[in-house]
Short mmCIF file of C-alpha atoms and ligand atoms in Angstrom, two decimals:
data_model
loop_
_atom_site.label_atom_id
_atom_site.label_comp_id
_atom_site.label_asym_id
_atom_site.label_seq_id
_atom_site.Cartn_x
_atom_site.Cartn_y
_atom_site.Cartn_z
CA MET Y 1 -19.43 84.04 43.34
CA GLU Y 2 -17.31 81.18 44.02
CA PHE Y 3 -18.14 79.00 40.89
CA ARG Y 4 -19.38 79.97 37.36
CA ILE Y 5 -20.49 77.44 34.69
CA GLY Y 6 -20.16 77.96 31.03
CA TYR Y 7 -21.53 76.09 28.04
CA GLY Y 8 -20.60 76.47 24.25
CA GLU Y 9 -21.23 74.78 20.94
CA ASP Y 10 -20.02 74.94 17.42
CA ALA Y 11 -20.47 73.34 14.01
CA HIS Y 12 -18.63 73.35 10.76
CA ARG Y 13 -19.14 71.94 7.19
CA LEU Y 14 -16.48 69.39 6.28
CA SER Y 15 -14.58 69.38 2.93
CA SER Y 16 -12.04 67.27 1.40
CA GLY Y 17 -8.55 68.71 1.12
CA LEU Y 18 -8.66 70.82 4.21
CA PRO Y 19 -6.72 70.26 7.56
CA LEU Y 20 -8.76 68.93 10.42
CA TRP Y 21 -7.94 70.73 13.68
CA ILE Y 22 -9.19 69.39 16.86
CA GLY Y 23 -8.20 71.26 20.28
CA SER Y 24 -5.22 72.85 18.52
CA PHE Y 25 -4.05 69.51 17.23
CA CYS Y 26 -4.02 68.80 13.50
CA ILE Y 27 -5.35 65.26 12.77
CA GLU Y 28 -2.81 63.72 10.15
CA LYS Y 29 -4.37 61.90 7.24
CA SER Y 30 -7.90 63.19 7.62
CA PRO Y 31 -9.83 62.90 4.46
CA HIS Y 32 -11.56 66.29 5.16
CA GLY Y 33 -11.38 69.35 7.37
CA ALA Y 34 -13.73 72.12 8.38
CA VAL Y 35 -14.74 75.03 6.13
CA ALA Y 36 -14.31 78.21 8.07
CA HIS Y 37 -13.26 81.84 8.17
CA SER Y 38 -10.67 80.79 10.74
CA ASP Y 39 -8.94 77.40 10.94
CA GLY Y 40 -12.33 75.72 11.90
CA ASP Y 41 -11.32 74.22 15.20
CA ALA Y 42 -14.98 73.48 16.40
CA LEU Y 43 -13.49 72.20 19.84
CA LEU Y 44 -11.62 75.42 20.45
CA HIS Y 45 -14.64 77.58 19.33
CA ALA Y 46 -17.11 75.78 21.61
CA LEU Y 47 -14.63 75.82 24.48
CA SER Y 48 -13.89 79.77 23.81
CA ASP Y 49 -17.73 80.32 23.88
CA ALA Y 50 -18.10 78.26 27.07
CA LEU Y 51 -15.32 80.50 28.55
CA LEU Y 52 -16.88 83.67 27.57
CA SER Y 53 -20.48 82.55 28.53
CA ALA Y 54 -19.18 81.72 32.01
CA VAL Y 55 -17.97 85.21 32.79
CA ALA Y 56 -20.96 86.84 30.66
CA GLN Y 57 -18.54 88.30 27.94
CA GLY Y 58 -20.63 87.66 24.95
CA ASP Y 59 -19.48 85.26 22.29
CA ILE Y 60 -16.59 84.89 19.93
CA GLY Y 61 -18.42 86.58 17.17
CA GLN Y 62 -18.51 89.75 18.90
CA HIS Y 63 -14.78 89.52 19.93
CA PHE Y 64 -13.71 88.22 16.46
CA PRO Y 65 -16.22 89.08 13.75
CA ASP Y 66 -16.02 86.72 10.73
CA THR Y 67 -16.63 89.86 8.44
CA ASP Y 68 -13.32 91.22 9.51
CA GLU Y 69 -10.60 90.38 7.32
CA ARG Y 70 -8.16 90.70 10.27
CA TRP Y 71 -9.39 87.45 11.48
CA LYS Y 72 -9.29 85.38 8.27
CA ASN Y 73 -7.46 82.03 8.61
CA MET Y 74 -6.40 83.12 12.16
CA SER Y 75 -5.46 80.41 14.59
CA SER Y 76 -8.27 79.33 16.91
CA THR Y 77 -5.54 79.14 19.52
CA THR Y 78 -5.34 83.05 19.53
CA ILE Y 79 -9.14 83.19 19.93
CA LEU Y 80 -8.83 80.74 23.13
CA LYS Y 81 -5.94 82.62 24.52
CA HIS Y 82 -7.96 85.83 24.42
CA CYS Y 83 -10.97 84.16 26.14
CA LEU Y 84 -8.43 82.83 28.93
CA HIS Y 85 -7.37 86.16 29.39
CA LEU Y 86 -10.89 87.57 29.96
CA VAL Y 87 -11.37 84.77 32.51
CA ALA Y 88 -8.35 85.59 34.44
CA GLN Y 89 -9.27 89.25 34.45
CA ALA Y 90 -12.64 88.43 35.85
CA GLY Y 91 -10.79 86.60 38.56
CA TYR Y 92 -11.46 83.19 37.64
CA GLY Y 93 -9.52 79.95 36.95
CA ILE Y 94 -10.61 76.74 35.27
CA CYS Y 95 -11.81 73.86 37.44
CA ASN Y 96 -12.46 71.33 34.58
CA VAL Y 97 -13.33 71.19 31.07
CA SER Y 98 -15.88 68.55 29.58
CA GLY Y 99 -16.41 68.41 25.81
CA VAL Y 100 -18.13 66.20 23.16
CA VAL Y 101 -16.97 66.15 19.49
CA THR Y 102 -19.31 64.53 17.11
CA LEU Y 103 -17.60 63.37 13.91
CA ASP Y 104 -18.15 60.27 11.81
CA VAL Y 105 -14.61 60.11 10.06
CA PRO Y 106 -11.96 59.82 11.14
CA LYS Y 107 -11.95 58.16 14.45
CA LEU Y 108 -10.41 60.54 16.98
CA ASN Y 109 -9.49 58.13 19.68
CA PRO Y 110 -6.18 57.35 18.23
CA SER Y 111 -5.20 61.05 18.56
CA ARG Y 112 -6.63 61.24 21.99
CA THR Y 113 -3.17 61.54 23.95
CA GLU Y 114 -1.85 64.08 21.58
CA ILE Y 115 -5.10 66.39 21.60
CA VAL Y 116 -5.18 66.19 25.41
CA ASP Y 117 -1.51 66.86 25.65
CA VAL Y 118 -1.61 69.85 23.43
CA LEU Y 119 -4.79 71.40 24.94
CA SER Y 120 -3.99 70.95 28.55
CA LYS Y 121 -0.91 72.96 28.03
CA ILE Y 122 -2.58 75.83 26.37
CA LEU Y 123 -5.27 75.76 29.21
CA ASP Y 124 -2.43 75.29 31.79
CA LEU Y 125 -4.44 72.34 33.35
CA SER Y 126 -3.40 68.82 34.29
CA GLU Y 127 -4.96 66.13 31.92
CA ASN Y 128 -7.31 64.88 34.59
CA GLN Y 129 -9.08 68.40 34.25
CA LEU Y 130 -9.82 67.79 30.52
CA GLY Y 131 -12.55 65.23 29.68
CA LEU Y 132 -13.26 64.62 26.05
CA THR Y 133 -15.82 62.33 24.38
CA PHE Y 134 -15.84 61.34 20.77
CA LYS Y 135 -18.99 60.30 19.02
CA THR Y 136 -20.15 59.59 15.54
CA SER Y 137 -23.45 60.91 14.38
CA GLU Y 138 -24.29 57.28 13.28
CA GLY Y 139 -24.14 58.55 9.70
CA LEU Y 140 -26.79 60.97 10.28
CA ALA Y 141 -24.46 63.96 9.72
CA THR Y 142 -21.45 62.85 7.69
CA GLY Y 143 -20.67 66.35 6.18
CA HIS Y 144 -20.31 68.25 9.41
CA ILE Y 145 -18.34 68.48 12.65
CA GLN Y 146 -20.03 69.41 15.95
CA ALA Y 147 -18.43 70.41 19.24
CA ARG Y 148 -20.21 70.93 22.65
CA VAL Y 149 -18.23 71.97 25.81
CA THR Y 150 -19.03 72.81 29.38
CA VAL Y 151 -16.50 74.43 31.77
CA LEU Y 152 -16.52 75.01 35.42
CA LEU Y 153 -14.70 78.12 36.75
CA GLY Y 154 -13.67 78.88 40.30
CA LYS Y 155 -12.84 82.24 41.85
CA LEU Y 156 -9.19 82.59 42.27
O1 C5P I 1 -20.87 57.18 18.09
P1 C5P I 1 -20.42 55.92 18.63
O2 C5P I 1 -21.02 55.79 19.99
O3 C5P I 1 -20.68 54.84 17.81
O4 C5P I 1 -18.91 55.91 18.71
C1 C5P I 1 -18.14 54.76 19.20
C2 C5P I 1 -16.87 55.15 19.92
O5 C5P I 1 -15.93 55.40 18.85
C3 C5P I 1 -16.85 56.43 20.86
O6 C5P I 1 -17.29 56.01 22.07
C4 C5P I 1 -15.56 56.84 20.67
O7 C5P I 1 -14.56 56.14 21.56
C5 C5P I 1 -15.01 56.46 19.23
N1 C5P I 1 -14.98 57.52 18.40
C6 C5P I 1 -13.82 58.07 17.87
N2 C5P I 1 -13.80 59.13 16.85
C7 C5P I 1 -14.98 59.59 16.38
C8 C5P I 1 -16.12 59.01 16.73
C9 C5P I 1 -16.09 58.12 17.86
O8 C5P I 1 -12.71 57.56 18.44
N3 C5P I 1 -14.74 60.63 15.61
MG1 MG I 2 -16.45 77.57 14.62
#
């Protein structure tokens, strides 16, 4: 098969005093961050699941069970790199990534350049292969962050 599509999503509760990680970038001066077993980077978790789904390799909970103390507070970048490795092993490369992050506060557009810069480097993509949309919940879900990601893979 020449192409494979993958979709993933993730949600985390927000709590004050925690760092807010979005796409391997820490948003400075955020009033809250994700409550999680790992660093709670919802965008990376959704992206990692999208990659695993595209190559039919299960989900991140199977590869990194949150009941396992080894993965406590682990960087989500480590999870993503493992998924990238599985994609490469299956003989595929990423054509493009399209993601949506739903978060009421803080605004993410001011950090867009940094997020895209950091994440495109980890993915070894050019910036025009990484599309990100930021949305509020219009006050309907102020206490949580949600990320949804689709990826298109092409046979190498
Ligand atoms: O959710 P809503 O459509 O009202 O968001 C308006 C715009 O605010 C978005 O298109 C996006 O550019 C920006 N936004 C942001 N950071 C968020 C949520 C939205 O920069 N956390
Ligand atoms: Mg998560």
